[in-house]
Short mmCIF file of C-alpha atoms and ligand atoms in Angstrom, two decimals:
data_model
loop_
_atom_site.label_atom_id
_atom_site.label_comp_id
_atom_site.label_asym_id
_atom_site.label_seq_id
_atom_site.Cartn_x
_atom_site.Cartn_y
_atom_site.Cartn_z
CA UNK A 3 -0.90 -5.86 23.40
CA UNK A 4 0.31 -6.76 19.95
CA UNK A 5 0.24 -10.26 18.59
CA UNK A 6 2.30 -12.83 16.80
CA UNK A 7 0.63 -14.76 14.00
CA UNK A 8 1.53 -18.23 12.91
CA UNK A 9 0.14 -20.06 9.91
CA UNK A 10 0.47 -23.83 10.09
CA UNK A 11 -0.21 -25.78 6.89
CA UNK A 12 -2.90 -23.18 6.20
CA UNK A 13 -4.87 -24.09 3.11
CA UNK A 14 -7.84 -22.69 1.19
CA UNK A 15 -9.51 -24.74 -1.49
CA UNK A 16 -12.01 -23.19 -3.91
CA UNK A 17 -13.64 -25.49 -6.46
CA UNK A 18 -11.04 -28.22 -5.84
CA UNK A 19 -8.15 -25.78 -6.41
CA UNK A 20 -5.79 -24.94 -3.53
CA UNK A 21 -5.52 -21.17 -3.91
CA UNK A 22 -3.55 -21.10 -0.64
CA UNK A 23 -1.56 -24.31 -0.42
CA UNK A 24 -0.36 -25.52 3.00
CA UNK A 25 1.62 -22.41 3.88
CA UNK A 26 3.76 -22.17 7.02
CA UNK A 27 5.07 -18.87 8.33
CA UNK A 28 5.43 -16.93 11.56
CA UNK A 29 4.99 -13.17 11.90
CA UNK A 30 6.65 -11.71 15.00
CA UNK A 31 4.64 -9.50 17.31
CA UNK A 32 5.09 -5.81 16.77
CA UNK A 33 6.49 -6.26 13.26
CA UNK A 34 5.45 -4.75 9.95
CA UNK A 35 4.88 -7.67 7.61
CA UNK A 36 4.13 -7.35 3.89
CA UNK A 37 2.47 -10.12 1.95
CA UNK A 38 3.80 -9.61 -1.57
CA UNK A 39 3.01 -11.31 -4.85
CA UNK A 40 1.31 -10.93 -8.23
CA UNK A 41 -2.44 -10.63 -8.62
CA UNK A 42 -4.27 -13.90 -7.98
CA UNK A 43 -1.48 -15.57 -5.94
CA UNK A 44 -3.63 -15.87 -2.80
CA UNK A 45 -2.66 -12.81 -0.74
CA UNK A 46 -6.18 -11.54 0.01
CA UNK A 47 -7.42 -15.07 0.72
CA UNK A 48 -4.60 -15.53 3.23
CA UNK A 49 -5.39 -12.20 4.89
CA UNK A 50 -9.12 -12.96 5.03
CA UNK A 51 -8.40 -16.32 6.65
CA UNK A 52 -6.27 -14.57 9.30
CA UNK A 53 -9.10 -12.07 9.86
CA UNK A 54 -11.70 -14.82 10.11
CA UNK A 55 -13.68 -13.54 7.13
CA UNK A 56 -12.88 -16.71 5.19
CA UNK A 57 -13.04 -20.27 6.54
CA UNK A 58 -9.78 -22.24 6.54
CA UNK A 59 -10.07 -25.49 4.56
CA UNK A 60 -7.15 -27.20 6.32
CA UNK A 61 -4.43 -26.22 8.76
CA UNK A 62 -4.39 -23.70 11.60
CA UNK A 63 -3.96 -20.05 12.48
CA UNK A 64 -2.38 -19.14 15.81
CA UNK A 65 -2.53 -15.67 17.37
CA UNK A 66 -0.19 -15.27 20.35
CA UNK A 67 0.16 -19.07 20.31
CA UNK A 68 -3.61 -19.45 20.72
CA UNK A 69 -5.45 -21.42 18.04
CA UNK A 70 -8.01 -18.99 16.56
CA UNK A 71 -8.86 -21.00 13.45
CA UNK A 72 -12.51 -21.52 14.39
CA UNK A 73 -13.11 -18.16 16.11
CA UNK A 74 -15.21 -15.34 14.64
CA UNK A 75 -13.42 -12.16 13.53
CA UNK A 76 -14.49 -10.33 16.67
CA UNK A 77 -13.22 -13.07 18.98
CA UNK A 78 -9.74 -13.01 17.46
CA UNK A 79 -8.26 -9.61 18.25
CA UNK A 80 -7.61 -8.74 14.62
CA UNK A 81 -8.96 -5.77 12.68
CA UNK A 82 -9.15 -5.49 8.94
CA UNK A 83 -8.88 -2.42 6.75
CA UNK A 84 -10.34 -3.00 3.32
CA UNK A 85 -9.00 -1.92 -0.06
CA UNK A 86 -11.95 0.42 -0.73
CA UNK A 87 -12.11 1.47 2.97
CA UNK A 88 -15.77 0.35 3.15
CA UNK A 89 -16.81 3.46 5.09
CA UNK A 90 -20.54 3.99 5.71
CA UNK A 91 -21.47 6.92 3.42
CA UNK A 92 -24.44 8.03 5.53
CA UNK A 93 -22.42 8.29 8.77
CA UNK A 94 -20.04 11.07 9.71
CA UNK A 95 -16.43 10.30 10.64
CA UNK A 96 -17.14 10.09 14.36
CA UNK A 97 -19.91 7.55 13.83
CA UNK A 98 -17.87 5.58 11.31
CA UNK A 99 -14.94 5.33 13.71
CA UNK A 100 -17.05 4.49 16.76
CA UNK A 101 -19.17 1.92 14.91
CA UNK A 102 -17.22 -1.11 16.17
CA UNK A 103 -17.79 -0.03 19.78
CA UNK A 104 -21.47 0.60 19.14
CA UNK A 105 -22.07 -2.98 18.01
CA UNK A 106 -20.20 -4.14 21.13
CA UNK A 107 -22.72 -2.22 23.25
CA UNK A 108 -20.37 0.53 24.48
CA UNK A 109 -22.21 3.66 25.68
CA UNK A 110 -22.33 6.71 23.44
CA UNK A 111 -20.27 8.85 25.78
CA UNK A 112 -17.43 6.33 26.04
CA UNK A 113 -17.38 5.41 22.37
CA UNK A 114 -17.33 9.04 21.22
CA UNK A 115 -14.52 9.80 23.63
CA UNK A 116 -12.49 6.90 22.25
CA UNK A 117 -13.39 7.74 18.65
CA UNK A 118 -12.18 11.30 19.18
CA UNK A 119 -8.89 9.91 20.52
CA UNK A 120 -8.53 7.75 17.41
CA UNK A 121 -9.35 10.70 15.16
CA UNK A 122 -6.58 12.69 16.85
CA UNK A 123 -4.20 9.78 16.43
CA UNK A 124 -4.70 9.86 12.65
CA UNK A 125 -4.74 13.70 12.52
CA UNK A 126 -8.42 13.89 11.59
CA UNK A 127 -9.89 15.45 14.75
CA UNK A 128 -11.17 18.55 12.97
CA UNK A 129 -13.06 16.45 10.40
CA UNK A 130 -15.14 14.50 12.94
CA UNK A 131 -18.46 15.78 11.59
CA UNK A 132 -17.74 15.34 7.90
CA UNK A 133 -19.16 12.52 5.80
CA UNK A 134 -16.89 10.19 3.75
CA UNK A 135 -18.00 11.85 0.48
CA UNK A 136 -16.54 15.14 1.74
CA UNK A 137 -13.07 13.68 2.30
CA UNK A 138 -10.06 13.13 0.04
CA UNK A 139 -8.72 9.62 -0.60
CA UNK A 140 -5.96 10.01 1.98
CA UNK A 141 -8.40 11.31 4.59
CA UNK A 142 -10.80 8.44 3.95
CA UNK A 143 -7.91 6.08 4.49
CA UNK A 144 -7.12 7.66 7.85
CA UNK A 145 -10.74 7.27 8.92
CA UNK A 146 -10.73 3.62 7.85
CA UNK A 147 -7.56 3.10 9.86
CA UNK A 148 -9.01 4.81 12.94
CA UNK A 149 -12.07 2.61 12.61
CA UNK A 150 -9.90 -0.52 12.48
CA UNK A 151 -7.83 0.60 15.48
CA UNK A 152 -10.65 1.54 17.84
CA UNK A 153 -11.28 -2.03 18.98
CA UNK A 154 -7.66 -2.19 20.17
CA UNK A 155 -6.64 -5.09 17.95
CA UNK A 156 -3.43 -7.06 18.43
CA UNK A 157 -3.02 -7.40 14.69
CA UNK A 158 -4.05 -4.94 11.95
CA UNK A 159 -4.72 -6.45 8.54
CA UNK A 160 -4.54 -4.18 5.50
CA UNK A 161 -5.49 -5.33 2.02
CA UNK A 162 -3.80 -3.14 -0.62
CA UNK A 163 -4.50 -0.07 1.56
CA UNK A 164 -2.68 2.39 -0.72
CA UNK A 165 -3.87 1.23 -4.12
CA UNK A 166 -6.72 3.75 -4.39
CA UNK A 167 -4.37 6.70 -3.86
CA UNK A 168 -2.40 8.66 -6.45
CA UNK A 169 1.36 7.95 -6.51
CA UNK A 170 2.31 11.05 -4.51
CA UNK A 171 -0.19 10.39 -1.74
CA UNK A 172 0.68 6.70 -1.74
CA UNK A 173 4.23 7.49 -0.68
CA UNK A 174 3.08 9.94 1.98
CA UNK A 175 0.47 7.59 3.41
CA UNK A 176 2.86 4.65 3.52
CA UNK A 177 5.15 6.71 5.75
CA UNK A 178 2.21 7.53 7.99
CA UNK A 179 1.22 3.86 8.19
CA UNK A 180 4.71 2.86 9.24
CA UNK A 181 4.96 5.67 11.81
CA UNK A 182 1.63 4.73 13.31
CA UNK A 183 2.57 1.04 13.47
CA UNK A 184 5.82 1.90 15.23
CA UNK A 185 4.14 4.33 17.61
CA UNK A 186 1.47 1.82 18.62
CA UNK A 187 3.80 -1.21 18.57
CA UNK A 188 1.13 -3.25 16.77
CA UNK A 189 1.61 -6.09 14.33
CA UNK A 190 0.63 -4.99 10.82
CA UNK A 191 0.09 -7.43 7.94
CA UNK A 192 -0.12 -5.44 4.72
CA UNK A 193 -0.99 -7.02 1.37
CA UNK A 194 0.54 -5.47 -1.72
CA UNK A 195 1.53 -6.44 -5.24
CA UNK A 196 4.17 -3.68 -5.30
CA UNK A 197 7.69 -4.76 -4.37
CA UNK A 198 8.64 -1.10 -3.95
CA UNK A 199 5.91 -0.63 -1.33
CA UNK A 200 6.81 -3.87 0.46
CA UNK A 201 10.50 -3.00 0.46
CA UNK A 202 9.81 0.47 1.86
CA UNK A 203 7.61 -0.78 4.69
CA UNK A 204 8.36 -4.31 5.73
CA UNK A 205 10.44 -5.68 8.56
CA UNK A 206 9.48 -9.04 7.12
CA UNK A 207 8.28 -9.69 3.57
CA UNK A 208 6.52 -12.87 2.52
CA UNK A 209 6.71 -13.43 -1.24
CA UNK A 210 3.91 -15.61 -2.61
CA UNK A 211 3.28 -17.22 -5.97
CA UNK A 212 0.38 -19.50 -6.92
CA UNK A 213 -0.77 -20.12 -3.37
CA UNK A 214 2.68 -20.98 -2.03
CA UNK A 215 5.35 -19.06 -0.17
CA UNK A 216 8.46 -18.54 -2.26
CA UNK A 217 10.56 -16.66 0.30
CA UNK A 218 10.35 -15.02 3.72
CA UNK A 219 12.85 -12.48 4.97
CA UNK A 220 13.82 -8.86 5.33
CA UNK A 221 13.53 -6.89 2.07
CA UNK A 222 17.28 -6.51 2.03
CA UNK A 223 17.94 -10.22 2.47
CA UNK A 224 15.43 -11.06 -0.26
CA UNK A 225 16.97 -8.55 -2.64
CA UNK A 226 20.47 -9.74 -1.80
CA UNK A 227 19.74 -13.42 -2.42
CA UNK A 228 16.43 -14.34 -3.99
CA UNK A 229 15.65 -18.02 -3.40
CA UNK A 230 14.02 -18.78 -6.72
CA UNK A 231 13.97 -17.47 -10.30
CA UNK A 232 10.38 -16.35 -9.63
CA UNK A 233 11.46 -14.11 -6.73
CA UNK A 234 14.40 -12.68 -8.67
CA UNK A 235 12.13 -11.80 -11.60
CA UNK A 236 9.29 -10.48 -9.46
CA UNK A 237 11.30 -8.13 -7.27
CA UNK A 238 13.09 -6.70 -10.29
CA UNK A 239 16.64 -5.42 -10.67
CA UNK A 240 17.96 -8.94 -11.29
CA UNK A 241 18.93 -10.93 -14.36
CA UNK A 242 17.99 -14.59 -14.32
CA UNK A 243 20.40 -16.41 -16.60
CA UNK A 244 21.19 -19.97 -17.63
CA UNK A 245 24.80 -21.11 -17.27
CA UNK A 246 24.72 -22.62 -20.74
CA UNK A 247 25.19 -21.30 -24.27
CA UNK A 248 27.56 -18.33 -24.06
CA UNK A 249 27.73 -18.77 -20.28
CA UNK A 250 28.63 -22.47 -20.53
CA UNK A 251 32.01 -21.77 -18.90
CA UNK A 252 30.12 -20.85 -15.72
CA UNK A 253 28.42 -24.18 -15.25
CA UNK A 254 31.25 -25.74 -13.25
CA UNK A 255 31.92 -22.54 -11.33
CA UNK A 256 28.40 -21.82 -10.17
CA UNK A 257 28.07 -24.00 -7.14
CA UNK A 258 24.79 -24.59 -5.45
CA UNK A 259 25.43 -26.00 -1.97
CA UNK A 260 21.87 -27.14 -1.38
CA UNK A 261 21.19 -28.99 -4.62
CA UNK A 262 22.63 -32.20 -5.93
CA UNK A 263 25.00 -32.10 -8.87
CA UNK A 264 22.85 -34.05 -11.30
CA UNK A 265 20.17 -31.43 -10.93
CA UNK A 266 22.66 -28.65 -11.42
CA UNK A 267 23.96 -29.96 -14.70
CA UNK A 268 20.47 -30.49 -16.07
CA UNK A 269 19.33 -26.90 -15.78
CA UNK A 270 21.68 -24.56 -13.98
CA UNK A 271 20.50 -21.03 -13.59
CA UNK A 272 21.53 -18.13 -11.40
CA UNK A 273 20.83 -14.44 -10.94
CA UNK A 274 23.00 -11.37 -10.99
CA UNK A 275 21.87 -7.88 -10.06
CA UNK A 276 21.62 -5.32 -12.85
CA UNK A 277 23.60 -2.82 -10.74
CA UNK A 278 26.45 -5.30 -10.23
CA UNK A 279 27.22 -5.49 -13.96
CA UNK A 280 29.70 -3.00 -15.41
CA UNK A 281 31.07 -2.21 -18.85
CA UNK A 282 34.62 -1.97 -17.45
CA UNK A 283 36.42 -4.69 -15.46
CA UNK A 284 37.10 -3.99 -11.81
CA UNK A 285 39.38 -6.98 -11.34
CA UNK A 286 41.03 -9.58 -13.59
CA UNK A 287 38.93 -12.18 -11.77
CA UNK A 288 35.69 -10.66 -13.07
CA UNK A 289 33.43 -12.75 -15.22
CA UNK A 290 33.39 -11.34 -18.74
CA UNK A 291 30.82 -11.88 -21.48
CA UNK A 292 30.33 -10.38 -24.92
CA UNK A 293 27.01 -8.67 -25.61
CA UNK A 294 25.21 -6.53 -28.17
CA UNK A 295 23.42 -3.39 -27.01
CA UNK A 296 19.70 -3.45 -27.81
CA UNK A 297 18.69 -0.17 -26.19
CA UNK A 298 19.73 2.44 -23.66
CA UNK A 299 17.38 4.45 -21.50
CA UNK A 300 18.11 7.45 -19.30
CA UNK A 301 16.60 6.90 -15.84
CA UNK A 302 18.04 9.94 -14.00
CA UNK A 303 20.58 8.43 -11.58
CA UNK A 304 21.49 5.65 -13.99
CA UNK A 305 21.19 4.45 -17.56
CA UNK A 306 19.30 1.25 -18.18
CA UNK A 307 21.16 -0.84 -20.69
CA UNK A 308 19.38 -3.73 -22.45
CA UNK A 309 21.73 -6.18 -24.11
CA UNK A 310 21.65 -9.62 -25.66
CA UNK A 311 24.32 -12.29 -25.20
CA UNK A 312 25.63 -14.32 -28.15
CA UNK A 313 23.33 -17.22 -27.22
CA UNK A 314 20.26 -14.96 -27.28
CA UNK A 315 19.81 -14.50 -23.51
CA UNK A 316 18.76 -10.99 -22.52
CA UNK A 317 20.71 -9.11 -19.89
CA UNK A 318 19.97 -5.76 -18.26
CA UNK A 319 22.44 -3.53 -16.47
CA UNK A 320 22.25 -0.22 -14.66
CA UNK A 321 25.16 2.10 -15.38
CA UNK A 322 25.71 5.13 -13.16
CA UNK A 323 24.77 8.29 -15.02
CA UNK A 324 28.06 10.05 -14.27
CA UNK A 325 30.20 7.33 -15.88
CA UNK A 326 27.95 6.55 -18.85
CA UNK A 327 29.32 7.58 -22.24
CA UNK A 328 26.46 7.83 -24.75
CA UNK A 329 28.94 7.93 -27.65
CA UNK A 330 30.57 4.64 -26.70
CA UNK A 331 27.45 2.76 -25.72
CA UNK A 332 24.39 2.86 -27.97
CA UNK A 333 22.05 0.40 -29.63
CA UNK A 334 23.70 -1.83 -32.22
CA UNK A 335 27.15 -1.63 -30.63
CA UNK A 336 29.00 -4.60 -29.14
CA UNK A 337 30.68 -4.52 -25.76
CA UNK A 338 31.91 -6.65 -22.89
CA UNK A 339 30.02 -6.91 -19.63
CA UNK A 340 31.72 -7.74 -16.35
CA UNK A 341 30.68 -8.82 -12.89
CA UNK A 342 32.51 -10.25 -9.91
CA UNK A 343 32.11 -13.99 -9.58
CA UNK A 344 31.01 -13.66 -5.94
CA UNK A 345 28.03 -11.58 -7.09
CA UNK A 346 26.43 -14.64 -8.66
CA UNK A 347 23.36 -15.75 -6.71
CA UNK A 348 22.54 -19.41 -7.15
CA UNK A 349 19.02 -20.51 -6.42
CA UNK A 350 18.41 -22.59 -3.33
CA UNK A 351 15.25 -24.24 -4.60
P1 LIG B 422 -4.64 -11.92 -4.62
O1 LIG B 422 -5.20 -11.18 -3.47
O2 LIG B 422 -3.23 -12.39 -4.42
O3 LIG B 422 -4.78 -11.19 -5.91
P2 LIG B 422 -6.81 -13.78 -4.10
O4 LIG B 422 -6.49 -14.32 -2.76
O5 LIG B 422 -7.88 -12.75 -4.17
O6 LIG B 422 -5.47 -13.29 -4.81
O7 LIG B 422 -7.27 -14.98 -5.03
C1 LIG B 422 -6.50 -16.15 -5.19
C2 LIG B 422 -7.23 -17.09 -6.14
O8 LIG B 422 -8.42 -17.53 -5.54
C3 LIG B 422 -7.61 -16.45 -7.45
O9 LIG B 422 -7.41 -17.39 -8.47
C4 LIG B 422 -9.07 -16.14 -7.28
O10 LIG B 422 -9.73 -16.17 -8.50
C5 LIG B 422 -9.53 -17.26 -6.36
N1 LIG B 422 -10.65 -16.85 -5.52
C6 LIG B 422 -10.64 -15.84 -4.61
N2 LIG B 422 -11.84 -15.75 -3.97
C7 LIG B 422 -12.62 -16.73 -4.49
C8 LIG B 422 -13.96 -17.17 -4.22
N3 LIG B 422 -14.73 -16.57 -3.31
N4 LIG B 422 -14.42 -18.23 -4.96
C9 LIG B 422 -13.64 -18.86 -5.86
N5 LIG B 422 -12.36 -18.49 -6.13
C10 LIG B 422 -11.86 -17.45 -5.46
MG1 LIG B 423 -6.09 -9.25 -3.41
#
């Protein structure tokens, strides 16, 4: 069991607009994959095409190297869990969970036995006779998950599964999702607009913007070296800066191995992580820039420092709480900011 998914030039056109635009990506079997991007970038459309709930305009979808593009959802071996759980309000949990087997013609005895197994798997065995309206948000989510799992899918597709939960429950349920995925060894594809959620869960994250894939990789690799200014801005914790104006001196030092020089000189930009910038030099090779403090904010483990460079570019840094001197650094003051040259991330695209 457990399936790999491959999208090959997969495209969805609505009203002459490509909302998913010839994307290519492979999801390894047994991995937890998060599809991450801002609202409207094409995440749900991509997921629905994988599920077979939405026709593909062009391109293909492969499941375990088998072309499933023209198959119905039930022929594919995928199961989808919807954002609002879509439980049947007039059915108890046992009937909700066993529903998929009922429509496949499985006898009552067998489907109830399997539904009870699934309810135990999601720790809901004692709620088998309750109706969805009698359950909390987290419990409803577990029932929806059990219902998706009962058909023994190779791939589980989850569209913003945690968005209906309060922040506390969201963190608890995301741990449960990951544990269940690991226990069952299934491939999960989880759509979210939250980079925090994607980073916490994903083996592989796929960052999308405007129907295209911006970057694919482990959360750590993406955070370490975002490919594009969009990714750096979207995942947060990074400054995207132009090597011009007060950073002009950087333009011949920031080297982008994959671009040609003419392009570099025209519009050279780079990113540097907010936690890699300090107010004290660590080495005489550090890059140093003058800045004015706009605001400081206490954020528990660190202070968030908003500054502006002499050329008007904004720059944000995180300063560890234990070394932050509120008397030396406050809004209106000028200071120098430092970061090691090797911490500069140049964009590959
Ligand atoms: P996301 O899940 O990333 O928020 P969606 O995949 O839902 O984005 O939508 C991507 C784009 O496709 C949006 O601009 C949306 O308005 C459009 N769209 C989605 N579904 C339809 C549809 N059935 N008809 C026309 N446009 C649609
Ligand atoms: Mg969506």
